[in-house]
């Protein structure tokens, strides 16, 4: 029998004949639209929408969802427009298909990306018609089941997205079965080795456990029967991914996790649930503090059940869930169970969408009634994105922040100005440190002061991107204004030395200099000076340059006169002297240091115009420059006197002398002499060479 007929037969158990026919029609339409397309596995493409429809049929979804499932890839993959689908199958089905296509285009690369905008889109799609999500989930489930056909990289990406986005959504909608399958398939694709190891370990453990499981099951059944109550007792096993998460997250050993025995007792009525609870509590001693009544207070996703933990024989912990059949269905299929229930009771399914919305609304109201809207938001969104906290403003507004957020994060989330001027905070009406991580449910009040500024230390504890960006920005502004101030003072001081006050420098000249440095405004230049990135002296020379005929062209290298004093330093590593090719290294806070062009210490930054500038020696350079010589010579008496005499004869000065004996015959002398320039140095060296026994003289440079 063709696969569509098998499905049609299954459908006729809960859908009207004409609805089944409409689904058939959608199938044939899809078959034609996808004609010639194949899945990666080689099968005809239509097998995929058919499989998606089958998944929804398992959940007894309505005929429109099933039609949408058949057609869900038509708009995306075949280019048939939405209007065409609307004409054929009605507006609602076309809308569903369109919604699914839009979700498909959404890429949830990372959790962070998904969080803000995409979640909103998702929520909007859900609000418009929750069935869009259900079709999408079924689509993803079939893709996960057939993931093996995908190339490795792609399957990993899909698996990651499934674990981070789709499994939590299934969980949020209470669709436990689907979530478990998503997680185990995703786990297997992401970590095939780990998944297999846990699977094997579970298989081994099952052997040892069977006997105990049967014993407990029997005693629970006996106990029910003795009290005249009916119920199914089932042993439960944790799924692989949840074992893995427990091992990782709670750092538990595999055996610790497997040592817990879990059972579910499913009964007919709510009343029976509580009676069964009493019975099992008398059978085994309950573990204090572990009883939870999710029947009276259901979870936000609609989950209802009683949970309790007992000490079994030999102190074995036994976890027990007690619930009705309806609750069981709800727990397994979540929101989809609503269709199942209504249709099995023979009600028309046309209203199912309205009921689904009702259900979402009901969940909302339920939580609000409970007076704890926070818990609602928490379960809805923390379930989906567990890394967030929700706190209240003093007026009761809710702020959503990344987990670990502090009052400063909160302040910036309220408003940038509040963040920038924040000085203290009250958490739940008590003063608290700004750095303290906020807890969900706290009410946070920020104390501000006019003129207050962000503290650089905040950067150590804020977690939200917004706070971080704004603090950095504010600090930068602050640093800028301080730097401009300092830069201006430095420049004024130097200009005073040139006897050219800043005010007397024409605007055109200033603009010229700004252009040279590719700067927009004069403040930028002042800031750079204040920060030590540029030297006030250099800038001042540039500014007054055009008025002095004898100064070299501004574009050329800056000429060093040797009279700059403290603002200029000569590098100790390479000891440049006039005549040497030189560059200036502007080091922040240190001013300018003159190096030899060939100095190894600046080889990496030499061509970086922000750090180095070309220099030349002025013609009338003045002063004495130290240079180090290394002289190898035969050991002889009165050596120092000989060296000193030679240097002196060449008009040089010895600044420092050091000597070590290489062997009995040769000595090596380090001589620091001061000279005027290279020509002078050459004269000194020539003189030194005349000393008898000198074998080699080298100038020491880095
Ligand atoms: Mn698909």
XYZ file of C-alpha atoms and ligand atoms in Angstrom:
703
model
C 0.000 0.000 0.000
C 1.431 3.466 -0.862
C 2.673 5.384 2.149
C 0.061 8.110 1.756
C -2.685 5.507 1.957
C -1.217 4.117 5.159
C -1.263 7.584 6.623
C -4.781 8.263 5.355
C -5.999 5.139 7.059
C -4.417 6.169 10.332
C -5.917 9.620 10.003
C -9.419 8.362 9.447
C -9.356 7.095 13.023
C -9.663 10.665 14.251
C -10.368 12.929 11.263
C -13.437 13.308 9.042
C -13.282 11.792 5.548
C -13.247 15.120 3.721
C -10.394 16.332 5.928
C -8.385 13.222 5.134
C -9.036 13.900 1.466
C -7.780 17.441 1.755
C -4.585 16.094 3.289
C -4.234 13.651 0.404
C -4.694 16.480 -2.028
C -1.945 18.452 -0.278
C 0.285 15.405 -0.518
C -0.169 15.040 -4.260
C 0.323 18.758 -4.747
C 3.623 18.568 -2.845
C 4.658 15.475 -4.757
C 4.228 17.350 -8.000
C 5.855 20.545 -6.752
C 8.933 18.679 -5.525
C 9.025 16.490 -8.615
C 12.610 15.685 -9.531
C 13.979 16.831 -6.168
C 15.655 14.242 -4.004
C 16.671 14.085 -0.413
C 20.299 13.575 0.388
C 19.503 9.958 1.172
C 18.421 9.521 -2.464
C 14.701 9.186 -1.747
C 12.123 11.313 -3.532
C 11.758 14.625 -1.717
C 8.090 14.142 -0.925
C 8.987 11.374 1.528
C 10.150 14.133 3.869
C 6.898 16.145 4.094
C 5.053 12.865 4.333
C 7.203 11.821 7.291
C 6.610 15.203 8.941
C 2.881 14.726 8.519
C 3.195 11.285 10.087
C 4.878 12.750 13.144
C 2.021 15.206 13.526
C -0.462 12.417 13.009
C 1.112 10.603 15.960
C 0.170 13.626 18.002
C -3.324 13.631 16.474
C -2.885 17.097 15.066
C -5.673 18.674 13.060
C -6.037 18.450 9.271
C -4.737 21.963 8.584
C -1.481 21.255 10.410
C -1.109 18.067 8.416
C -1.763 19.867 5.145
C 0.787 22.490 6.114
C 3.238 19.700 6.922
C 2.777 18.254 3.438
C 3.351 21.658 1.868
C 5.872 23.058 4.324
C 8.842 23.162 1.927
C 6.914 24.155 -1.170
C 7.318 27.930 -0.878
C 10.925 27.632 0.199
C 12.106 25.001 -2.263
C 9.964 25.231 -5.375
C 9.203 28.910 -5.676
C 5.432 28.415 -5.698
C 4.037 31.608 -4.144
C 1.958 31.764 -1.013
C -1.032 33.054 -2.995
C -1.104 29.921 -5.081
C -1.300 27.816 -1.927
C -4.019 30.064 -0.537
C -6.090 29.522 -3.689
C -5.669 25.785 -3.510
C -5.850 25.091 0.200
C -7.190 28.219 1.846
C -5.704 31.166 3.653
C -5.019 29.377 6.936
C -2.927 26.592 5.452
C -1.027 29.090 3.282
C -0.323 31.170 6.389
C 0.984 28.122 8.230
C 3.284 27.180 5.353
C 4.485 30.753 5.088
C 5.169 30.856 8.839
C 7.166 27.634 8.703
C 9.178 28.933 5.729
C 10.021 32.083 7.651
C 11.195 30.095 10.635
C 13.319 27.990 8.306
C 15.111 31.058 7.037
C 15.918 32.073 10.562
C 19.403 30.946 11.444
C 20.078 30.259 15.061
C 23.821 30.170 14.854
C 24.372 30.874 18.505
C 22.335 31.120 21.604
C 23.160 34.786 21.926
C 21.929 35.568 18.452
C 18.836 33.558 18.937
C 18.032 35.234 22.177
C 16.881 38.688 21.360
C 15.406 39.148 17.950
C 14.825 35.595 16.878
C 13.049 34.646 20.021
C 10.702 37.531 19.484
C 9.988 36.387 15.940
C 9.464 32.892 17.215
C 7.142 34.122 19.913
C 5.247 36.172 17.361
C 4.875 33.171 15.091
C 3.637 31.197 18.073
C 1.189 33.885 19.056
C -0.211 34.107 15.536
C -0.689 30.400 15.152
C 1.006 27.991 17.510
C 0.718 25.258 14.902
C 3.516 26.926 12.928
C 5.896 25.873 15.669
C 4.456 22.390 15.872
C 4.937 21.816 12.137
C 8.414 23.289 12.387
C 9.296 21.005 15.299
C 8.037 17.959 13.411
C 10.065 19.060 10.380
C 13.165 19.377 12.518
C 12.493 16.038 14.166
C 12.414 14.224 10.851
C 15.571 16.041 9.749
C 17.239 14.940 12.980
C 16.138 11.363 12.426
C 17.725 11.413 8.982
C 20.808 13.395 9.973
C 23.188 10.587 9.036
C 22.846 11.506 5.372
C 24.283 14.959 6.027
C 27.964 15.858 5.773
C 29.622 15.863 9.166
C 30.048 19.627 9.608
C 26.511 20.389 8.621
C 25.042 17.702 10.821
C 26.979 19.074 13.785
C 25.656 22.560 13.160
C 22.091 21.284 12.886
C 22.538 19.182 16.011
C 23.886 22.131 17.971
C 20.994 24.289 16.902
C 18.593 21.526 17.857
C 20.078 21.213 21.339
C 20.209 24.937 21.925
C 16.974 26.091 20.362
C 14.543 23.380 19.346
C 14.851 21.091 22.349
C 14.225 23.999 24.752
C 11.234 25.112 22.712
C 9.789 21.607 22.762
C 10.385 21.649 26.502
C 8.706 25.009 26.831
C 5.683 23.686 25.023
C 5.650 20.705 27.335
C 6.458 18.260 24.541
C 8.571 15.912 26.567
C 8.760 13.064 24.059
C 9.911 15.346 21.321
C 12.402 17.067 23.552
C 13.930 13.768 24.619
C 14.265 12.636 21.035
C 15.779 15.969 20.014
C 18.280 15.748 22.823
C 19.343 12.176 22.255
C 19.650 12.612 18.486
C 21.448 15.916 18.921
C 23.766 14.442 21.535
C 24.593 11.541 19.250
C 25.407 13.834 16.343
C 27.429 16.277 18.435
C 29.322 13.753 20.531
C 29.053 10.324 18.906
C 31.704 8.769 21.175
C 30.318 10.051 24.464
C 26.798 9.140 23.449
C 27.842 5.607 22.573
C 29.804 5.174 25.783
C 26.842 6.204 27.908
C 24.511 4.020 25.874
C 26.739 1.008 26.492
C 27.040 1.814 30.198
C 23.273 2.109 30.517
C 22.860 -1.245 28.802
C 25.293 -2.862 31.234
C 23.684 -1.222 34.252
C 20.241 -2.304 33.150
C 21.221 -5.932 33.700
C 22.129 -5.319 37.316
C 19.120 -3.153 37.934
C 16.443 -5.319 36.455
C 15.953 -7.414 39.540
C 15.636 -4.439 41.868
C 13.336 -2.618 39.446
C 11.037 -5.601 39.274
C 10.985 -5.988 43.034
C 10.068 -2.375 43.640
C 7.498 -2.420 40.867
C 5.870 -5.488 42.358
C 5.703 -4.053 45.846
C 4.193 -0.816 44.519
C 1.567 -2.758 42.553
C 0.723 -4.967 45.519
C 0.389 -1.934 47.676
C -2.095 -0.307 45.259
C -4.082 -3.491 44.929
C -4.344 -3.931 48.691
C -5.885 -0.478 48.907
C -8.263 -1.278 46.061
C -6.756 1.247 43.647
C -6.040 0.849 39.952
C -2.928 2.186 38.282
C -0.083 1.434 35.907
C 3.379 1.279 37.415
C 6.234 1.829 35.004
C 9.949 1.917 35.621
C 11.559 4.956 34.049
C 15.010 5.407 32.642
C 16.748 8.684 32.171
C 17.581 9.474 28.554
C 21.208 9.557 27.503
C 21.511 13.289 27.165
C 20.084 13.973 30.603
C 22.557 11.493 32.101
C 25.337 13.262 30.255
C 24.171 16.678 31.420
C 23.959 15.473 35.023
C 27.431 13.987 34.840
C 28.824 17.212 33.448
C 26.741 19.842 35.182
C 26.504 18.284 38.621
C 29.784 16.430 38.325
C 28.204 13.186 39.302
C 29.583 9.797 38.545
C 27.604 7.592 36.215
C 26.879 5.128 39.018
C 25.496 7.830 41.276
C 22.993 8.780 38.623
C 22.071 5.196 37.882
C 21.647 4.359 41.564
C 18.357 6.197 41.570
C 15.294 4.153 40.682
C 12.482 6.028 39.037
C 8.876 5.002 38.592
C 5.734 6.512 37.269
C 2.284 5.620 38.466
C -0.511 6.576 36.115
C -4.054 6.527 37.461
C -7.532 7.534 36.386
C -8.418 10.562 38.508
C -6.748 13.469 40.288
C -8.193 12.292 43.564
C -6.530 8.911 43.103
C -3.154 10.620 42.667
C -3.223 11.931 46.217
C -4.456 8.631 47.617
C -1.675 6.768 45.837
C 0.774 9.256 47.274
C -0.410 8.448 50.787
C -0.106 4.741 50.117
C 3.439 4.830 48.772
C 4.498 7.085 51.635
C 3.389 4.391 54.020
C 5.185 1.721 52.008
C 8.558 3.465 52.018
C 9.818 6.366 54.049
C 9.707 9.617 52.048
C 12.806 11.742 51.733
C 11.987 15.045 53.474
C 11.789 18.120 51.276
C 11.499 16.244 48.035
C 7.728 16.178 47.667
C 6.359 18.480 44.969
C 2.743 19.061 44.082
C 2.665 20.114 40.453
C -0.995 19.204 40.297
C -2.070 22.071 42.504
C 0.583 24.348 41.018
C 1.347 23.204 37.486
C 4.581 24.169 35.806
C 4.359 27.019 33.344
C 4.414 24.672 30.388
C 1.307 22.999 31.740
C 3.046 20.011 33.293
C 1.136 18.398 36.139
C 2.182 15.560 38.392
C 3.053 14.647 41.958
C 6.739 14.050 42.640
C 8.162 12.313 45.647
C 11.337 10.492 46.603
C 11.344 7.458 48.894
C 13.931 5.356 50.685
C 13.470 1.869 49.327
C 14.885 -1.338 50.735
C 18.565 -0.994 51.687
C 18.158 2.760 51.422
C 17.857 2.791 47.629
C 16.374 6.129 46.568
C 13.160 5.748 44.570
C 11.756 8.692 42.630
C 8.059 8.470 41.981
C 5.806 10.497 39.721
C 2.067 10.123 40.146
C -0.369 11.521 37.603
C -3.528 10.908 35.641
C -3.624 9.618 32.095
C -4.520 13.060 30.843
C -1.612 14.586 32.703
C 0.609 11.895 31.282
C -0.483 12.773 27.787
C 0.068 16.419 28.558
C 3.514 15.663 29.944
C 4.510 13.757 26.839
C 3.017 15.837 24.074
C 2.489 19.159 25.763
C 0.554 21.633 23.757
C -0.084 19.051 21.071
C -2.029 16.978 23.583
C -4.828 19.505 23.369
C -5.642 18.410 19.858
C -5.451 14.800 20.860
C -7.815 15.278 23.749
C -10.441 17.349 22.130
C -10.605 15.198 19.048
C -10.786 11.929 20.937
C -13.730 13.267 22.846
C -15.430 13.815 19.536
C -15.376 17.600 19.579
C -14.852 19.366 16.280
C -11.223 20.271 15.716
C -11.811 23.590 13.961
C -11.399 25.384 17.238
C -8.188 23.701 18.125
C -6.061 26.695 17.334
C -8.227 28.932 19.443
C -7.904 26.407 22.245
C -4.153 26.331 21.916
C -4.078 30.070 22.317
C -6.416 29.663 25.203
C -3.978 27.275 26.738
C -1.094 29.705 26.390
C -3.319 32.388 27.841
C -4.338 30.040 30.602
C -0.767 29.408 31.551
C -0.261 33.146 31.725
C -3.298 33.717 33.880
C -2.540 30.810 36.102
C 0.802 32.251 37.001
C -0.557 35.728 37.486
C -3.243 34.381 39.744
C -0.590 32.645 41.749
C 0.696 36.174 42.365
C 4.041 35.233 40.933
C 4.309 36.461 37.407
C 8.038 36.219 37.742
C 7.900 32.483 37.992
C 5.964 32.440 34.787
C 8.518 34.479 32.922
C 11.215 32.403 34.470
C 9.803 29.134 33.355
C 8.899 30.380 29.921
C 12.157 32.032 29.187
C 14.621 30.532 31.574
C 13.567 27.155 30.314
C 14.298 28.339 26.856
C 17.374 30.379 27.632
C 18.589 29.410 31.050
C 21.243 32.094 31.266
C 19.125 35.047 32.256
C 17.874 36.744 35.387
C 14.715 38.764 35.764
C 14.589 41.655 38.167
C 12.083 44.368 38.916
C 12.339 48.126 38.716
C 10.939 49.993 41.757
C 7.794 50.619 39.705
C 7.324 46.911 39.052
C 8.653 46.779 35.496
C 10.548 43.652 34.581
C 14.089 43.790 33.285
C 15.715 40.832 31.630
C 19.469 40.622 32.099
C 22.192 38.095 31.391
C 22.929 35.810 34.306
C 25.499 37.284 36.685
C 24.377 40.836 35.953
C 24.994 43.465 38.605
C 23.232 46.661 39.578
C 25.466 48.484 37.111
C 24.223 46.259 34.293
C 20.727 46.979 35.497
C 21.370 50.726 35.585
C 22.608 50.741 32.007
C 19.688 48.584 30.949
C 17.335 51.207 32.400
C 19.053 54.102 30.658
C 22.555 55.063 29.648
C 22.392 58.207 31.761
C 21.302 56.214 34.791
C 24.290 53.946 34.259
C 26.731 56.785 33.789
C 25.640 58.681 36.895
C 25.007 55.694 39.126
C 26.695 55.802 42.537
C 24.887 53.225 44.667
C 22.017 50.770 44.635
C 19.351 49.250 46.789
C 18.446 45.627 46.249
C 15.126 44.803 47.877
C 15.280 48.161 49.628
C 18.657 47.567 51.203
C 21.884 49.189 50.152
C 23.992 46.656 48.302
C 27.342 46.702 46.548
C 27.154 47.678 42.899
C 29.248 44.650 42.045
C 26.880 42.105 43.582
C 25.296 39.699 41.114
C 21.525 40.146 41.049
C 19.117 37.339 41.698
C 15.896 36.754 39.858
C 13.003 38.365 41.620
C 14.936 41.166 43.287
C 13.719 44.715 43.110
C 16.585 46.974 42.167
C 16.741 50.697 42.706
C 19.611 52.784 41.421
C 20.878 55.867 43.231
C 22.352 58.457 40.897
C 24.156 61.735 41.436
C 24.438 64.523 38.904
C 27.949 64.793 37.544
C 28.923 61.313 38.702
C 31.051 59.340 36.309
C 31.526 55.675 35.525
C 34.259 53.936 37.420
C 36.825 51.988 35.379
C 36.610 49.228 38.005
C 33.047 48.498 36.870
C 34.489 46.868 33.795
C 35.724 44.093 36.054
C 32.255 42.949 37.020
C 29.656 44.023 34.474
C 28.454 41.227 32.218
C 26.050 42.824 29.765
C 27.366 44.058 26.474
C 25.398 47.242 26.815
C 26.960 48.254 30.122
C 30.430 47.364 28.929
C 30.138 49.408 25.742
C 28.735 52.435 27.491
C 31.268 52.410 30.310
C 34.105 52.153 27.814
C 32.635 54.957 25.806
C 32.180 57.188 28.836
C 35.698 56.492 30.057
C 37.070 57.289 26.657
C 35.234 60.589 26.686
C 36.549 61.317 30.133
C 40.107 60.476 29.164
C 39.748 62.576 26.081
C 38.738 65.735 27.879
C 41.518 65.275 30.404
C 44.044 64.619 27.683
C 42.983 67.624 25.670
C 43.464 69.744 28.738
C 46.944 68.427 29.391
C 47.900 68.545 25.727
C 46.898 72.154 25.533
C 49.043 73.056 28.531
C 52.060 71.232 27.103
C 51.687 72.901 23.754
C 51.342 76.356 25.307
C 54.476 75.786 27.280
C 56.549 74.744 24.307
C 55.155 77.490 22.111
C 56.168 79.980 24.762
C 59.725 78.767 24.220
C 59.337 79.547 20.544
C 57.972 82.952 21.532
C 54.978 82.231 19.377
C 51.752 82.101 21.408
C 49.126 79.733 20.083
C 46.769 82.655 19.489
C 49.171 84.153 16.984
C 49.257 81.082 14.791
C 46.899 81.539 11.860
C 44.004 79.122 11.506
C 45.166 78.106 8.049
C 48.429 76.920 9.504
C 46.659 74.889 12.159
C 44.441 73.364 9.499
C 47.519 72.549 7.427
C 49.071 70.680 10.329
C 45.812 68.852 11.055
C 45.659 67.745 7.446
C 49.192 66.446 7.654
C 48.211 64.259 10.578
C 44.869 63.353 9.014
C 42.957 64.857 11.878
C 39.596 66.546 11.917
C 39.754 68.986 14.772
C 42.432 70.683 16.817
C 41.229 68.864 19.937
C 42.327 65.581 18.384
C 45.823 66.922 18.125
C 45.786 68.232 21.688
C 44.449 64.892 22.900
C 47.286 63.087 21.193
C 49.801 65.355 22.844
C 48.174 64.879 26.235
C 48.220 61.129 25.835
C 51.904 61.224 24.955
C 51.256 59.881 21.496
C 52.753 62.980 19.958
C 55.237 65.393 21.317
C 54.230 68.936 21.999
C 57.653 69.976 20.801
C 57.200 68.327 17.429
C 53.749 69.792 16.988
C 54.923 73.248 18.011
C 57.727 73.112 15.494
C 55.234 72.171 12.823
C 52.918 74.977 13.798
C 55.557 77.690 13.688
C 57.502 76.166 10.787
C 56.043 78.178 7.954
C 57.026 81.399 9.635
C 60.663 80.451 9.847
C 62.424 80.476 6.525
C 65.325 78.338 7.555
C 63.297 75.401 8.897
C 63.148 72.485 6.518
C 59.989 71.723 4.600
C 57.251 70.547 6.893
C 56.703 67.393 4.867
C 60.336 66.339 5.227
C 61.898 64.817 8.277
C 61.908 66.847 11.442
C 65.367 68.260 12.007
C 67.057 67.607 15.307
C 69.119 70.489 16.560
C 70.578 68.809 19.582
C 69.252 71.570 21.815
C 65.841 70.131 22.520
C 66.730 69.357 26.092
C 64.464 67.148 28.160
C 61.855 66.641 25.485
C 64.245 64.602 23.392
C 66.132 61.509 24.424
C 68.765 59.538 22.618
C 68.327 55.819 22.740
C 70.768 54.025 25.002
C 70.613 50.918 22.901
C 72.045 52.353 19.699
C 73.463 55.741 20.747
C 72.848 57.741 17.578
C 75.121 60.659 16.753
C 74.712 63.429 14.174
C 75.273 62.084 10.719
C 73.670 58.726 11.497
C 70.376 57.964 9.747
C 67.793 58.299 12.526
C 64.140 57.916 13.336
C 62.142 59.191 16.303
C 60.092 56.803 18.359
C 57.121 58.416 20.044
C 56.401 56.368 23.072
C 53.277 57.210 24.996
C 54.118 59.042 28.173
C 57.841 59.083 27.432
C 58.026 61.595 24.640
C 60.379 61.074 21.720
C 63.384 58.810 21.699
C 65.893 59.043 18.837
C 67.103 55.705 17.473
C 69.388 54.677 14.683
C 67.384 53.744 11.644
C 69.038 50.340 11.805
C 68.341 49.799 15.515
C 66.948 46.325 16.127
C 64.755 47.513 18.965
C 62.508 49.488 16.648
C 62.736 47.311 13.565
C 59.125 46.240 13.954
C 57.606 49.664 14.376
C 59.888 51.708 12.164
C 57.342 52.018 9.387
C 54.398 52.712 11.661
C 53.781 56.451 11.328
C 51.892 56.560 14.606
C 54.902 55.362 16.508
C 57.889 56.548 14.481
C 58.663 59.703 12.588
C 61.473 60.398 10.166
C 64.149 62.627 11.603
C 67.149 64.357 10.224
C 69.994 66.223 11.833
C 69.870 69.953 11.565
C 72.887 71.546 9.816
C 73.741 73.529 12.892
C 73.282 70.647 15.285
C 75.022 71.297 18.564
C 76.116 69.235 21.507
C 78.099 66.224 22.575
C 76.907 62.732 21.781
C 78.009 59.600 23.490
C 79.037 56.626 21.473
C 80.417 53.294 22.565
C 83.497 51.733 20.971
C 84.856 48.252 21.363
C 88.584 48.058 20.940
C 90.603 44.883 20.729
C 94.277 45.377 21.343
C 97.365 43.637 22.566
C 97.822 43.791 26.254
C 100.403 46.360 27.170
C 101.470 48.576 29.971
C 99.908 52.014 30.251
C 97.082 51.066 27.956
C 94.480 53.385 29.452
C 96.797 56.324 29.229
C 97.467 55.561 25.600
C 93.739 55.396 24.780
C 92.954 58.532 26.704
C 95.779 60.364 24.987
C 94.521 59.415 21.536
C 90.913 60.399 22.239
C 92.078 63.644 23.690
C 94.272 64.333 20.705
C 91.212 64.057 18.505
C 89.234 66.529 20.693
C 87.028 63.775 22.131
C 86.172 63.024 25.736
C 86.194 59.679 27.441
C 82.925 59.254 29.381
C 83.399 55.693 30.526
C 85.924 52.946 30.193
C 85.717 49.217 30.867
C 88.113 46.438 30.177
C 88.200 42.699 30.251
C 91.045 40.455 29.415
C 90.297 37.925 26.772
C 93.475 35.941 27.243
C 96.979 36.804 28.321
C 97.722 38.628 25.116
C 94.579 40.420 23.910
C 92.477 42.890 25.876
C 88.988 44.145 24.978
C 88.188 47.691 26.019
C 84.744 49.287 26.044
C 85.109 52.952 25.594
C 82.280 55.468 25.744
C 83.411 58.690 24.138
C 81.519 61.852 23.460
C 81.801 63.375 20.026
C 80.060 66.066 17.975
C 79.134 63.920 15.019
C 80.206 61.116 12.721
C 83.026 63.086 11.199
C 84.366 63.743 14.669
C 83.994 60.072 15.548
C 85.912 59.037 12.457
C 88.723 61.329 13.532
C 88.761 59.751 17.013
C 88.848 56.252 15.553
C 91.637 57.135 13.154
C 93.664 58.412 16.062
C 92.962 55.252 18.094
C 94.140 53.072 15.258
C 97.550 54.638 15.437
C 98.060 52.966 18.813
C 100.439 50.074 18.420
C 98.834 46.651 18.870
C 95.232 47.712 18.129
C 93.735 44.924 16.040
C 90.094 45.948 15.743
C 87.789 48.873 16.579
C 84.009 48.575 16.281
C 81.205 50.924 17.178
C 78.642 49.222 19.413
C 75.040 49.628 18.284
C 71.948 47.630 18.747
Mn 11.435 20.364 5.733
